[in-house]
Amino acid sequence: MTRDEIDQIIQEVFSDLFDLPPNSITSQTSPDTLLEWDSLAHVQLVASFEEKIGVTISAENQVEMLNVELIGDILHDLKSQNT
Amino acid sequence: MNWRDELRNCCAGNDLAGAQKAAAALLENEPGTAATVFAARQTARLTEQLQMPEHRVAILSSFTADLLEPAFAVSEFLAGRRLAFQSISYGQWYAALAEEGPLDEFRPDATILLLHLEDVVPLLAHRHLSAGAELAGESDRLINALGDALGKFRERTATPIFLSTFIAAARGIERHFDRRTQPSRQGAIDSLNARIGELAAGNPGVYVFDYAGCVTDAGRRQWFDPVKAHHVGMAVAAPMLPRLAHELSEALKALREPRRKLVAVDLDNTLWQGIVGEDGPEGIAVGGDYPGNAFSDFQAFLANLRASGVALAVVSKNNLADAEEAFKHHSAMPLAWQDFTAHRVNWSDKSSNLRDIAAALSLGTDSFVFVDDNPLECDLVRNSLPEVTVVHLDGAPSLFVEKVLSAGGLYAVALTEEDRVRVDSYAADMARTELADSTTPEEFFASLDLTLTVRPPRDGEIERIVQLFAKTNQFNLTTKRYDAAAIEKLRADPAVRMLIARLRDRYGDYGLIGVAVTVERDALTREIDSLIFSCRALGRRAEEALLGEVEKDTRADGVRRIIGRYLPTKKNTQVADFYPAQGYLVSQCGGEGVFEKYLDNEPPLPAYGNITILRGTDSP
């Protein structure tokens, strides 16, 4: 899975979970800029990425997912380790 | 097809059926958290736009069930309901039940208690071998707390509540010796679950959600994610939430909606493999090796279904003699010819046969499930009788049971004595119908030897009374839906009098088939709050006799005037003129649908010639 494909999935998940138009988040979108990104939403984000990308995200990684760019980095790393 | 766009468009266009189809398709193609949250949001807009009534459900859990909401909203939407959800989490379940607070403010239509062993009996869950003497006390305290909380909840509200069974504990070091050792962990959980069952059985309006069975079906390792449980308190793994939601919705449906009453099955390639008319009785496969074993398991399921109160019928295009011969030849198979309440083995079209059975049993075809392996027959029934639930049995016979169950409408949350004997009573109904066809109505009623018992209800009859209030649509003058706790309140109210009616005749017992509730308005007036009569027992003038007994009692109290009310619904038009027909006049000041009768001026209704009436409180 390429970084672009992963970024596309991230866009789709944010769009589903937060009711946003497609491709409306940026690499710097974070809980500080997106009000609805609370702890419950974070759990839903993690679950969605695990389901769609086929990785297991550790507790430590979950805590590091502080913005969209970091999410992309972590998911990309996990997926490359996987394959 | 982009099901997201389809769902968005259907919701924007207020197309409920289209949105249900699109949401189901989206989640079938792309099961998962993101699509579930998307579907929940879209459908919430639609149900609000359509102003669908809210079905208010509270989940009291020993963990946090907040994450369940989107999946639950979707499963309720697919079942045709708009969910209003309240989640009360962690240790608050006891206080929510025992004390007035957020649960009361929420006013739930149903409440579901989901407890995890780890949260409420941690010694048993984690260290039963090292806990020592405290272990037994822990389980006792939990059951006592539950009983106590339920009692206090019942003092405030009548709403139904589901307890749930405990999931087996994660297997630890004890796994290979647990069952032969004391204390046994799984043994203690079995015992907890048995006590949960007893609590429910002893309390009207308390049911059991089989959480343990639900998790067993899915698999314990799928159900829990130990890392996320510790880290973010996610007690149920996200991919399992739709499954939990679906099972909860099925239980709520069983609670709310009338159960199907009859399953009509085809014979060839449905009850056995092969075509008896071509292969002969020895050429069809049932029992023995595959595929016969799959068909005999399906038959065993149907036999059990029958024992739970759902009648069976054969509707098959065959020669009658061939069909009978198949049952004779395979006498060891689970179903016998006489287990079917009706047999329509002929070459007429199946929808006519279904209508015919409905008429013979005085049932509506909307209470029928039709099961056939032939897609054409299924389509024909779907087209001419859209109210019938049609199950097309294609594919592996080993999956037939699941197909019939998931078609819906067969589950029940309680099984009453009436349910258990219902199917046998249908045979008596058929005998009565035959007799009625061969004589005049007067002779028919006279020959039935009807005996009507009218008396206050007994404790063991409350479940059945609740059932009658919930399910009687036709002969129901005011269509009030009292649940168990409301019934208890009425019984305790000195201004209220409740009478039940039981009916039997020479062919059998109809059971408890009628209820009358009257309320004192003033010293000289009583009002009939509710008058309901099961449609199975109608047409024998026993309903008139019940009203006559109500009037007799009222007059005996010195009350001069009795008021009857008819509140029209879509289904009770047949009783619009019931009170006028019984000598009631339109009330001068009561408004539409209010009737009254002055008991001074008129004698109470005459005794019904051929009905013996028993009034003793100890009458059967």
PDB file of N, CA and C in Angstrom, chain B residues 117-200:
ATOM      1  N   LEU B 117     -18.249  -9.624  33.699  1.00  0.00           N
ATOM      2  CA  LEU B 117     -17.770 -10.304  34.895  1.00  0.00           C
ATOM      3  C   LEU B 117     -16.635  -9.547  35.581  1.00  0.00           C
ATOM      4  N   GLU B 118     -15.660  -9.088  34.771  1.00  0.00           N
ATOM      5  CA  GLU B 118     -14.466  -8.430  35.308  1.00  0.00           C
ATOM      6  C   GLU B 118     -14.836  -7.213  36.147  1.00  0.00           C
ATOM      7  N   ASP B 119     -15.938  -6.543  35.765  1.00  0.00           N
ATOM      8  CA  ASP B 119     -16.303  -5.301  36.435  1.00  0.00           C
ATOM      9  C   ASP B 119     -17.100  -5.538  37.711  1.00  0.00           C
ATOM     10  N   VAL B 120     -17.936  -6.570  37.716  1.00  0.00           N
ATOM     11  CA  VAL B 120     -18.866  -6.689  38.843  1.00  0.00           C
ATOM     12  C   VAL B 120     -18.512  -7.824  39.806  1.00  0.00           C
ATOM     13  N   VAL B 121     -17.816  -8.838  39.351  1.00  0.00           N
ATOM     14  CA  VAL B 121     -17.323  -9.873  40.267  1.00  0.00           C
ATOM     15  C   VAL B 121     -15.843 -10.130  39.941  1.00  0.00           C
ATOM     16  N   PRO B 122     -14.981  -9.140  40.223  1.00  0.00           N
ATOM     17  CA  PRO B 122     -13.579  -9.231  39.797  1.00  0.00           C
ATOM     18  C   PRO B 122     -12.831 -10.422  40.403  1.00  0.00           C
ATOM     19  N   LEU B 123     -13.186 -10.824  41.604  1.00  0.00           N
ATOM     20  CA  LEU B 123     -12.474 -11.971  42.178  1.00  0.00           C
ATOM     21  C   LEU B 123     -12.725 -13.207  41.333  1.00  0.00           C
ATOM     22  N   LEU B 124     -13.978 -13.424  41.002  1.00  0.00           N
ATOM     23  CA  LEU B 124     -14.323 -14.587  40.185  1.00  0.00           C
ATOM     24  C   LEU B 124     -13.671 -14.487  38.807  1.00  0.00           C
ATOM     25  N   ALA B 125     -13.615 -13.287  38.262  1.00  0.00           N
ATOM     26  CA  ALA B 125     -13.082 -13.127  36.911  1.00  0.00           C
ATOM     27  C   ALA B 125     -11.563 -13.297  36.871  1.00  0.00           C
ATOM     28  N   HIS B 126     -10.876 -12.806  37.910  1.00  0.00           N
ATOM     29  CA  HIS B 126      -9.420 -12.745  37.808  1.00  0.00           C
ATOM     30  C   HIS B 126      -8.665 -13.720  38.705  1.00  0.00           C
ATOM     31  N   ARG B 127      -9.186 -13.977  39.909  1.00  0.00           N
ATOM     32  CA  ARG B 127      -8.359 -14.781  40.823  1.00  0.00           C
ATOM     33  C   ARG B 127      -9.221 -15.645  41.739  1.00  0.00           C
ATOM     34  N   HIS B 128     -10.034 -16.454  41.117  1.00  0.00           N
ATOM     35  CA  HIS B 128     -10.982 -17.248  41.904  1.00  0.00           C
ATOM     36  C   HIS B 128     -10.270 -18.251  42.806  1.00  0.00           C
ATOM     37  N   LEU B 129      -9.057 -18.688  42.423  1.00  0.00           N
ATOM     38  CA  LEU B 129      -8.372 -19.695  43.253  1.00  0.00           C
ATOM     39  C   LEU B 129      -7.734 -19.065  44.490  1.00  0.00           C
ATOM     40  N   SER B 130      -7.306 -17.804  44.362  1.00  0.00           N
ATOM     41  CA  SER B 130      -6.620 -17.177  45.484  1.00  0.00           C
ATOM     42  C   SER B 130      -7.536 -16.293  46.327  1.00  0.00           C
ATOM     43  N   ALA B 131      -8.796 -16.183  45.941  1.00  0.00           N
ATOM     44  CA  ALA B 131      -9.697 -15.264  46.638  1.00  0.00           C
ATOM     45  C   ALA B 131     -10.162 -15.793  47.984  1.00  0.00           C
ATOM     46  N   GLY B 132     -10.109 -17.108  48.155  1.00  0.00           N
ATOM     47  CA  GLY B 132     -10.506 -17.694  49.432  1.00  0.00           C
ATOM     48  C   GLY B 132     -11.996 -17.538  49.687  1.00  0.00           C
ATOM     49  N   ALA B 133     -12.333 -17.299  50.954  1.00  0.00           N
ATOM     50  CA  ALA B 133     -13.731 -17.340  51.382  1.00  0.00           C
ATOM     51  C   ALA B 133     -14.554 -16.190  50.797  1.00  0.00           C
ATOM     52  N   GLU B 134     -13.885 -15.128  50.364  1.00  0.00           N
ATOM     53  CA  GLU B 134     -14.629 -13.981  49.833  1.00  0.00           C
ATOM     54  C   GLU B 134     -15.339 -14.290  48.515  1.00  0.00           C
ATOM     55  N   LEU B 135     -14.908 -15.351  47.853  1.00  0.00           N
ATOM     56  CA  LEU B 135     -15.396 -15.597  46.494  1.00  0.00           C
ATOM     57  C   LEU B 135     -16.912 -15.780  46.438  1.00  0.00           C
ATOM     58  N   ALA B 136     -17.449 -16.665  47.298  1.00  0.00           N
ATOM     59  CA  ALA B 136     -18.888 -16.963  47.241  1.00  0.00           C
ATOM     60  C   ALA B 136     -19.696 -15.714  47.580  1.00  0.00           C
ATOM     61  N   GLY B 137     -19.224 -14.947  48.560  1.00  0.00           N
ATOM     62  CA  GLY B 137     -19.929 -13.739  48.989  1.00  0.00           C
ATOM     63  C   GLY B 137     -20.047 -12.713  47.874  1.00  0.00           C
ATOM     64  N   GLU B 138     -19.041 -12.675  47.012  1.00  0.00           N
ATOM     65  CA  GLU B 138     -19.036 -11.717  45.918  1.00  0.00           C
ATOM     66  C   GLU B 138     -20.225 -11.938  44.975  1.00  0.00           C
ATOM     67  N   SER B 139     -20.442 -13.182  44.589  1.00  0.00           N
ATOM     68  CA  SER B 139     -21.563 -13.477  43.685  1.00  0.00           C
ATOM     69  C   SER B 139     -22.896 -13.231  44.376  1.00  0.00           C
ATOM     70  N   ASP B 140     -22.989 -13.627  45.668  1.00  0.00           N
ATOM     71  CA  ASP B 140     -24.238 -13.400  46.394  1.00  0.00           C
ATOM     72  C   ASP B 140     -24.569 -11.919  46.458  1.00  0.00           C
ATOM     73  N   ARG B 141     -23.525 -11.105  46.742  1.00  0.00           N
ATOM     74  CA  ARG B 141     -23.758  -9.659  46.831  1.00  0.00           C
ATOM     75  C   ARG B 141     -24.273  -9.095  45.508  1.00  0.00           C
ATOM     76  N   LEU B 142     -23.699  -9.581  44.412  1.00  0.00           N
ATOM     77  CA  LEU B 142     -24.136  -9.081  43.109  1.00  0.00           C
ATOM     78  C   LEU B 142     -25.612  -9.406  42.861  1.00  0.00           C
ATOM     79  N   ILE B 143     -25.978 -10.665  43.103  1.00  0.00           N
ATOM     80  CA  ILE B 143     -27.373 -11.060  42.843  1.00  0.00           C
ATOM     81  C   ILE B 143     -28.326 -10.303  43.768  1.00  0.00           C
ATOM     82  N   ASN B 144     -27.918 -10.123  45.026  1.00  0.00           N
ATOM     83  CA  ASN B 144     -28.763  -9.362  45.952  1.00  0.00           C
ATOM     84  C   ASN B 144     -28.904  -7.920  45.500  1.00  0.00           C
ATOM     85  N   ALA B 145     -27.790  -7.331  45.053  1.00  0.00           N
ATOM     86  CA  ALA B 145     -27.835  -5.947  44.589  1.00  0.00           C
ATOM     87  C   ALA B 145     -28.749  -5.829  43.371  1.00  0.00           C
ATOM     88  N   LEU B 146     -28.660  -6.806  42.471  1.00  0.00           N
ATOM     89  CA  LEU B 146     -29.511  -6.798  41.283  1.00  0.00           C
ATOM     90  C   LEU B 146     -30.979  -6.869  41.669  1.00  0.00           C
ATOM     91  N   GLY B 147     -31.306  -7.808  42.563  1.00  0.00           N
ATOM     92  CA  GLY B 147     -32.694  -7.985  42.986  1.00  0.00           C
ATOM     93  C   GLY B 147     -33.209  -6.715  43.655  1.00  0.00           C
ATOM     94  N   ASP B 148     -32.380  -6.143  44.498  1.00  0.00           N
ATOM     95  CA  ASP B 148     -32.728  -4.926  45.210  1.00  0.00           C
ATOM     96  C   ASP B 148     -32.942  -3.762  44.231  1.00  0.00           C
ATOM     97  N   ALA B 149     -32.006  -3.610  43.292  1.00  0.00           N
ATOM     98  CA  ALA B 149     -32.099  -2.517  42.313  1.00  0.00           C
ATOM     99  C   ALA B 149     -33.347  -2.679  41.451  1.00  0.00           C
ATOM    100  N   LEU B 150     -33.638  -3.917  41.043  1.00  0.00           N
ATOM    101  CA  LEU B 150     -34.829  -4.160  40.216  1.00  0.00           C
ATOM    102  C   LEU B 150     -36.091  -3.780  40.978  1.00  0.00           C
ATOM    103  N   GLY B 151     -36.142  -4.163  42.252  1.00  0.00           N
ATOM    104  CA  GLY B 151     -37.307  -3.854  43.079  1.00  0.00           C
ATOM    105  C   GLY B 151     -37.534  -2.343  43.159  1.00  0.00           C
ATOM    106  N   LYS B 152     -36.441  -1.597  43.363  1.00  0.00           N
ATOM    107  CA  LYS B 152     -36.578  -0.141  43.486  1.00  0.00           C
ATOM    108  C   LYS B 152     -36.928   0.499  42.140  1.00  0.00           C
ATOM    109  N   PHE B 153     -36.395  -0.057  41.081  1.00  0.00           N
ATOM    110  CA  PHE B 153     -36.713   0.423  39.730  1.00  0.00           C
ATOM    111  C   PHE B 153     -38.212   0.238  39.464  1.00  0.00           C
ATOM    112  N   ARG B 154     -38.721  -0.915  39.847  1.00  0.00           N
ATOM    113  CA  ARG B 154     -40.128  -1.240  39.622  1.00  0.00           C
ATOM    114  C   ARG B 154     -41.080  -0.342  40.412  1.00  0.00           C
ATOM    115  N   GLU B 155     -40.588   0.182  41.536  1.00  0.00           N
ATOM    116  CA  GLU B 155     -41.453   1.088  42.298  1.00  0.00           C
ATOM    117  C   GLU B 155     -41.684   2.382  41.528  1.00  0.00           C
ATOM    118  N   ARG B 156     -40.765   2.721  40.614  1.00  0.00           N
ATOM    119  CA  ARG B 156     -40.869   4.004  39.921  1.00  0.00           C
ATOM    120  C   ARG B 156     -41.376   3.876  38.498  1.00  0.00           C
ATOM    121  N   THR B 157     -41.112   2.766  37.872  1.00  0.00           N
ATOM    122  CA  THR B 157     -41.472   2.668  36.453  1.00  0.00           C
ATOM    123  C   THR B 157     -41.861   1.250  36.069  1.00  0.00           C
ATOM    124  N   ALA B 158     -42.618   1.205  35.011  1.00  0.00           N
ATOM    125  CA  ALA B 158     -43.168  -0.057  34.543  1.00  0.00           C
ATOM    126  C   ALA B 158     -42.417  -0.573  33.338  1.00  0.00           C
ATOM    127  N   THR B 159     -41.409   0.153  32.862  1.00  0.00           N
ATOM    128  CA  THR B 159     -40.841  -0.195  31.556  1.00  0.00           C
ATOM    129  C   THR B 159     -40.103  -1.523  31.602  1.00  0.00           C
ATOM    130  N   PRO B 160     -40.120  -2.236  30.480  1.00  0.00           N
ATOM    131  CA  PRO B 160     -39.422  -3.516  30.433  1.00  0.00           C
ATOM    132  C   PRO B 160     -37.909  -3.346  30.589  1.00  0.00           C
ATOM    133  N   ILE B 161     -37.300  -4.327  31.184  1.00  0.00           N
ATOM    134  CA  ILE B 161     -35.846  -4.295  31.349  1.00  0.00           C
ATOM    135  C   ILE B 161     -35.275  -5.671  31.032  1.00  0.00           C
ATOM    136  N   PHE B 162     -34.158  -5.665  30.327  1.00  0.00           N
ATOM    137  CA  PHE B 162     -33.434  -6.906  30.040  1.00  0.00           C
ATOM    138  C   PHE B 162     -32.226  -7.001  30.961  1.00  0.00           C
ATOM    139  N   LEU B 163     -32.116  -8.098  31.693  1.00  0.00           N
ATOM    140  CA  LEU B 163     -30.846  -8.443  32.318  1.00  0.00           C
ATOM    141  C   LEU B 163     -30.044  -9.167  31.241  1.00  0.00           C
ATOM    142  N   SER B 164     -28.772  -9.421  31.478  1.00  0.00           N
ATOM    143  CA  SER B 164     -28.051 -10.187  30.470  1.00  0.00           C
ATOM    144  C   SER B 164     -27.256 -11.301  31.136  1.00  0.00           C
ATOM    145  N   THR B 165     -26.969 -12.323  30.357  1.00  0.00           N
ATOM    146  CA  THR B 165     -26.184 -13.436  30.890  1.00  0.00           C
ATOM    147  C   THR B 165     -24.705 -13.060  30.876  1.00  0.00           C
ATOM    148  N   PHE B 166     -23.938 -13.682  31.765  1.00  0.00           N
ATOM    149  CA  PHE B 166     -22.503 -13.417  31.834  1.00  0.00           C
ATOM    150  C   PHE B 166     -21.745 -14.304  30.853  1.00  0.00           C
ATOM    151  N   ILE B 167     -20.818 -13.680  30.172  1.00  0.00           N
ATOM    152  CA  ILE B 167     -19.943 -14.388  29.244  1.00  0.00           C
ATOM    153  C   ILE B 167     -18.962 -15.234  30.058  1.00  0.00           C
ATOM    154  N   ALA B 168     -18.635 -16.408  29.565  1.00  0.00           N
ATOM    155  CA  ALA B 168     -17.633 -17.235  30.221  1.00  0.00           C
ATOM    156  C   ALA B 168     -16.343 -16.439  30.387  1.00  0.00           C
ATOM    157  N   ALA B 169     -15.637 -16.679  31.492  1.00  0.00           N
ATOM    158  CA  ALA B 169     -14.406 -15.939  31.760  1.00  0.00           C
ATOM    159  C   ALA B 169     -13.315 -16.370  30.784  1.00  0.00           C
ATOM    160  N   ALA B 170     -12.335 -15.478  30.595  1.00  0.00           N
ATOM    161  CA  ALA B 170     -11.153 -15.864  29.823  1.00  0.00           C
ATOM    162  C   ALA B 170     -10.529 -17.064  30.527  1.00  0.00           C
ATOM    163  N   ARG B 171     -10.093 -18.056  29.762  1.00  0.00           N
ATOM    164  CA  ARG B 171      -9.556 -19.266  30.390  1.00  0.00           C
ATOM    165  C   ARG B 171      -8.150 -18.997  30.902  1.00  0.00           C
ATOM    166  N   GLY B 172      -7.927 -19.350  32.139  1.00  0.00           N
ATOM    167  CA  GLY B 172      -6.603 -19.153  32.711  1.00  0.00           C
ATOM    168  C   GLY B 172      -5.969 -20.491  33.034  1.00  0.00           C
ATOM    169  N   ILE B 173      -5.236 -20.507  34.126  1.00  0.00           N
ATOM    170  CA  ILE B 173      -4.479 -21.701  34.506  1.00  0.00           C
ATOM    171  C   ILE B 173      -5.395 -22.885  34.821  1.00  0.00           C
ATOM    172  N   GLU B 174      -6.652 -22.561  35.151  1.00  0.00           N
ATOM    173  CA  GLU B 174      -7.575 -23.623  35.600  1.00  0.00           C
ATOM    174  C   GLU B 174      -8.176 -24.427  34.454  1.00  0.00           C
ATOM    175  N   ARG B 175      -7.860 -24.055  33.207  1.00  0.00           N
ATOM    176  CA  ARG B 175      -8.660 -24.565  32.097  1.00  0.00           C
ATOM    177  C   ARG B 175      -8.795 -26.091  32.048  1.00  0.00           C
ATOM    178  N   HIS B 176      -7.750 -26.811  32.414  1.00  0.00           N
ATOM    179  CA  HIS B 176      -7.846 -28.274  32.274  1.00  0.00           C
ATOM    180  C   HIS B 176      -8.373 -28.974  33.518  1.00  0.00           C
ATOM    181  N   PHE B 177      -8.466 -28.216  34.642  1.00  0.00           N
ATOM    182  CA  PHE B 177      -9.002 -28.871  35.852  1.00  0.00           C
ATOM    183  C   PHE B 177     -10.263 -28.210  36.397  1.00  0.00           C
ATOM    184  N   ASP B 178     -10.677 -27.089  35.767  1.00  0.00           N
ATOM    185  CA  ASP B 178     -11.730 -26.263  36.359  1.00  0.00           C
ATOM    186  C   ASP B 178     -12.984 -27.053  36.741  1.00  0.00           C
ATOM    187  N   ARG B 179     -13.467 -27.865  35.826  1.00  0.00           N
ATOM    188  CA  ARG B 179     -14.758 -28.515  36.057  1.00  0.00           C
ATOM    189  C   ARG B 179     -14.680 -29.644  37.086  1.00  0.00           C
ATOM    190  N   ARG B 180     -13.484 -30.107  37.430  1.00  0.00           N
ATOM    191  CA  ARG B 180     -13.410 -31.183  38.433  1.00  0.00           C
ATOM    192  C   ARG B 180     -12.867 -30.662  39.759  1.00  0.00           C
ATOM    193  N   THR B 181     -12.895 -29.323  39.917  1.00  0.00           N
ATOM    194  CA  THR B 181     -12.294 -28.724  41.098  1.00  0.00           C
ATOM    195  C   THR B 181     -13.253 -27.712  41.725  1.00  0.00           C
ATOM    196  N   GLN B 182     -13.190 -27.571  43.046  1.00  0.00           N
ATOM    197  CA  GLN B 182     -13.932 -26.505  43.724  1.00  0.00           C
ATOM    198  C   GLN B 182     -12.954 -25.454  44.230  1.00  0.00           C
ATOM    199  N   PRO B 183     -13.147 -24.159  44.125  1.00  0.00           N
ATOM    200  CA  PRO B 183     -14.261 -23.593  43.351  1.00  0.00           C
ATOM    201  C   PRO B 183     -13.992 -23.669  41.849  1.00  0.00           C
ATOM    202  N   SER B 184     -15.037 -24.001  41.105  1.00  0.00           N
ATOM    203  CA  SER B 184     -14.931 -24.020  39.642  1.00  0.00           C
ATOM    204  C   SER B 184     -15.363 -22.657  39.105  1.00  0.00           C
ATOM    205  N   ARG B 185     -14.510 -22.039  38.315  1.00  0.00           N
ATOM    206  CA  ARG B 185     -14.847 -20.712  37.794  1.00  0.00           C
ATOM    207  C   ARG B 185     -16.046 -20.773  36.843  1.00  0.00           C
ATOM    208  N   GLN B 186     -15.955 -21.650  35.857  1.00  0.00           N
ATOM    209  CA  GLN B 186     -17.083 -21.698  34.905  1.00  0.00           C
ATOM    210  C   GLN B 186     -18.340 -22.188  35.599  1.00  0.00           C
ATOM    211  N   GLY B 187     -18.168 -23.069  36.596  1.00  0.00           N
ATOM    212  CA  GLY B 187     -19.336 -23.528  37.360  1.00  0.00           C
ATOM    213  C   GLY B 187     -20.013 -22.364  38.076  1.00  0.00           C
ATOM    214  N   ALA B 188     -19.195 -21.469  38.641  1.00  0.00           N
ATOM    215  CA  ALA B 188     -19.756 -20.317  39.346  1.00  0.00           C
ATOM    216  C   ALA B 188     -20.477 -19.383  38.376  1.00  0.00           C
ATOM    217  N   ILE B 189     -19.957 -19.276  37.144  1.00  0.00           N
ATOM    218  CA  ILE B 189     -20.618 -18.415  36.142  1.00  0.00           C
ATOM    219  C   ILE B 189     -21.938 -19.037  35.707  1.00  0.00           C
ATOM    220  N   ASP B 190     -21.940 -20.362  35.532  1.00  0.00           N
ATOM    221  CA  ASP B 190     -23.201 -21.047  35.211  1.00  0.00           C
ATOM    222  C   ASP B 190     -24.246 -20.730  36.272  1.00  0.00           C
ATOM    223  N   SER B 191     -23.799 -20.787  37.521  1.00  0.00           N
ATOM    224  CA  SER B 191     -24.735 -20.587  38.613  1.00  0.00           C
ATOM    225  C   SER B 191     -25.233 -19.135  38.649  1.00  0.00           C
ATOM    226  N   LEU B 192     -24.334 -18.180  38.379  1.00  0.00           N
ATOM    227  CA  LEU B 192     -24.757 -16.773  38.278  1.00  0.00           C
ATOM    228  C   LEU B 192     -25.830 -16.611  37.195  1.00  0.00           C
ATOM    229  N   ASN B 193     -25.592 -17.222  36.054  1.00  0.00           N
ATOM    230  CA  ASN B 193     -26.549 -17.090  34.953  1.00  0.00           C
ATOM    231  C   ASN B 193     -27.889 -17.721  35.286  1.00  0.00           C
ATOM    232  N   ALA B 194     -27.844 -18.844  36.012  1.00  0.00           N
ATOM    233  CA  ALA B 194     -29.105 -19.474  36.415  1.00  0.00           C
ATOM    234  C   ALA B 194     -29.870 -18.528  37.344  1.00  0.00           C
ATOM    235  N   ARG B 195     -29.145 -17.840  38.219  1.00  0.00           N
ATOM    236  CA  ARG B 195     -29.812 -16.933  39.158  1.00  0.00           C
ATOM    237  C   ARG B 195     -30.350 -15.684  38.452  1.00  0.00           C
ATOM    238  N   ILE B 196     -29.639 -15.243  37.413  1.00  0.00           N
ATOM    239  CA  ILE B 196     -30.157 -14.145  36.581  1.00  0.00           C
ATOM    240  C   ILE B 196     -31.506 -14.572  35.970  1.00  0.00           C
ATOM    241  N   GLY B 197     -31.532 -15.795  35.475  1.00  0.00           N
ATOM    242  CA  GLY B 197     -32.762 -16.317  34.874  1.00  0.00           C
ATOM    243  C   GLY B 197     -33.904 -16.361  35.882  1.00  0.00           C
ATOM    244  N   GLU B 198     -33.584 -16.781  37.118  1.00  0.00           N
ATOM    245  CA  GLU B 198     -34.627 -16.857  38.146  1.00  0.00           C
ATOM    246  C   GLU B 198     -35.146 -15.462  38.502  1.00  0.00           C
ATOM    247  N   LEU B 199     -34.225 -14.504  38.589  1.00  0.00           N
ATOM    248  CA  LEU B 199     -34.639 -13.122  38.873  1.00  0.00           C
ATOM    249  C   LEU B 199     -35.639 -12.635  37.822  1.00  0.00           C
ATOM    250  N   ALA B 200     -35.335 -12.925  36.569  1.00  0.00           N
ATOM    251  CA  ALA B 200     -36.202 -12.462  35.480  1.00  0.00           C
ATOM    252  C   ALA B 200     -37.542 -13.182  35.517  1.00  0.00           C
TER     253      ALA B 200
END
